[in-house]
Coordinates of C-alpha atoms in Angstrom, one line a residue:
M1 CA -10.1 0.3 22.1
E2 CA -7.0 -1.9 21.7
D3 CA -3.7 -1.0 23.3
L4 CA -1.3 0.7 20.9
L5 CA 2.1 -1.1 20.9
G6 CA 3.7 1.2 18.3
L7 CA 3.6 2.4 14.7
L8 CA 4.7 0.7 11.5
R9 CA 5.8 3.0 8.8
I10 CA 6.0 1.5 5.3
H11 CA 7.7 3.3 2.4
I12 CA 6.1 2.6 -0.9
K13 CA 8.7 3.4 -3.5
R14 CA 7.6 2.3 -7.0
G15 CA 6.1 -0.4 -9.2
V16 CA 8.0 -2.0 -12.1
N17 CA 6.4 -3.4 -15.3
L18 CA 2.9 -3.7 -13.8
A19 CA 0.3 -5.6 -15.7
V20 CA -2.0 -3.5 -18.0
R21 CA -5.4 -3.5 -16.4
D22 CA -7.2 -0.8 -18.5
V23 CA -7.2 -0.2 -22.2
N24 CA -3.5 -0.1 -23.2
T25 CA -2.3 1.1 -19.8
S26 CA -3.0 1.1 -16.1
D27 CA -3.9 3.5 -13.3
P28 CA -2.1 1.8 -10.4
Y29 CA -2.2 2.3 -6.7
C30 CA -1.0 0.3 -3.8
V31 CA -3.1 -1.1 -0.9
V32 CA -1.6 -2.3 2.5
K33 CA -3.8 -4.1 5.1
M34 CA -3.1 -5.1 8.6
G35 CA -5.9 -6.4 10.9
K36 CA -8.8 -4.0 10.4
Q37 CA -6.7 -1.2 8.9
K38 CA -6.4 -0.6 5.2
L39 CA -4.3 2.2 3.6
K40 CA -4.0 3.2 0.0
T41 CA -1.5 5.3 -2.0
R42 CA -2.6 7.8 -4.5
V43 CA -3.5 6.7 -8.0
I44 CA -1.0 7.4 -10.7
K45 CA -2.7 7.7 -14.1
K46 CA -1.6 5.8 -17.2
D47 CA 1.7 4.4 -15.9
V48 CA 2.9 0.8 -15.6
N49 CA 6.1 2.0 -13.9
P50 CA 4.7 4.3 -11.2
E51 CA 6.7 6.1 -8.5
W52 CA 4.8 6.8 -5.4
K53 CA 7.5 7.6 -2.9
E54 CA 4.9 7.6 -0.1
D55 CA 5.0 6.6 3.5
L56 CA 2.0 4.8 5.0
T57 CA 1.8 4.4 8.8
L58 CA -0.2 1.6 10.5
S59 CA -1.0 1.3 14.2
V60 CA 0.4 -1.9 15.7
T61 CA -1.9 -3.3 18.4
D62 CA -1.1 -7.0 18.0
P63 CA 2.5 -7.9 16.9
V64 CA 1.4 -11.2 15.3
H65 CA -0.9 -9.6 12.7
P66 CA 0.7 -9.9 9.3
F67 CA 0.6 -6.9 7.0
I68 CA -0.5 -7.6 3.5
L69 CA 0.3 -5.8 0.3
V70 CA -2.8 -6.2 -1.9
N71 CA -2.4 -6.6 -5.7

């Protein structure tokens, strides 16, 4: 197991004017990746301007790993 250096808390607030991916609307969610970790917000049905207001927490084991917000 890798040594834990700390925790990174990311606040996912909202999406604005997201692209329509389903028929006439979208069911968006947000994915954050760092190293081997992958976290996801809840799905908000039929909304192109979703408000998640969620905190996601990643374990930091290597400070040079970038975190990635996946579309």
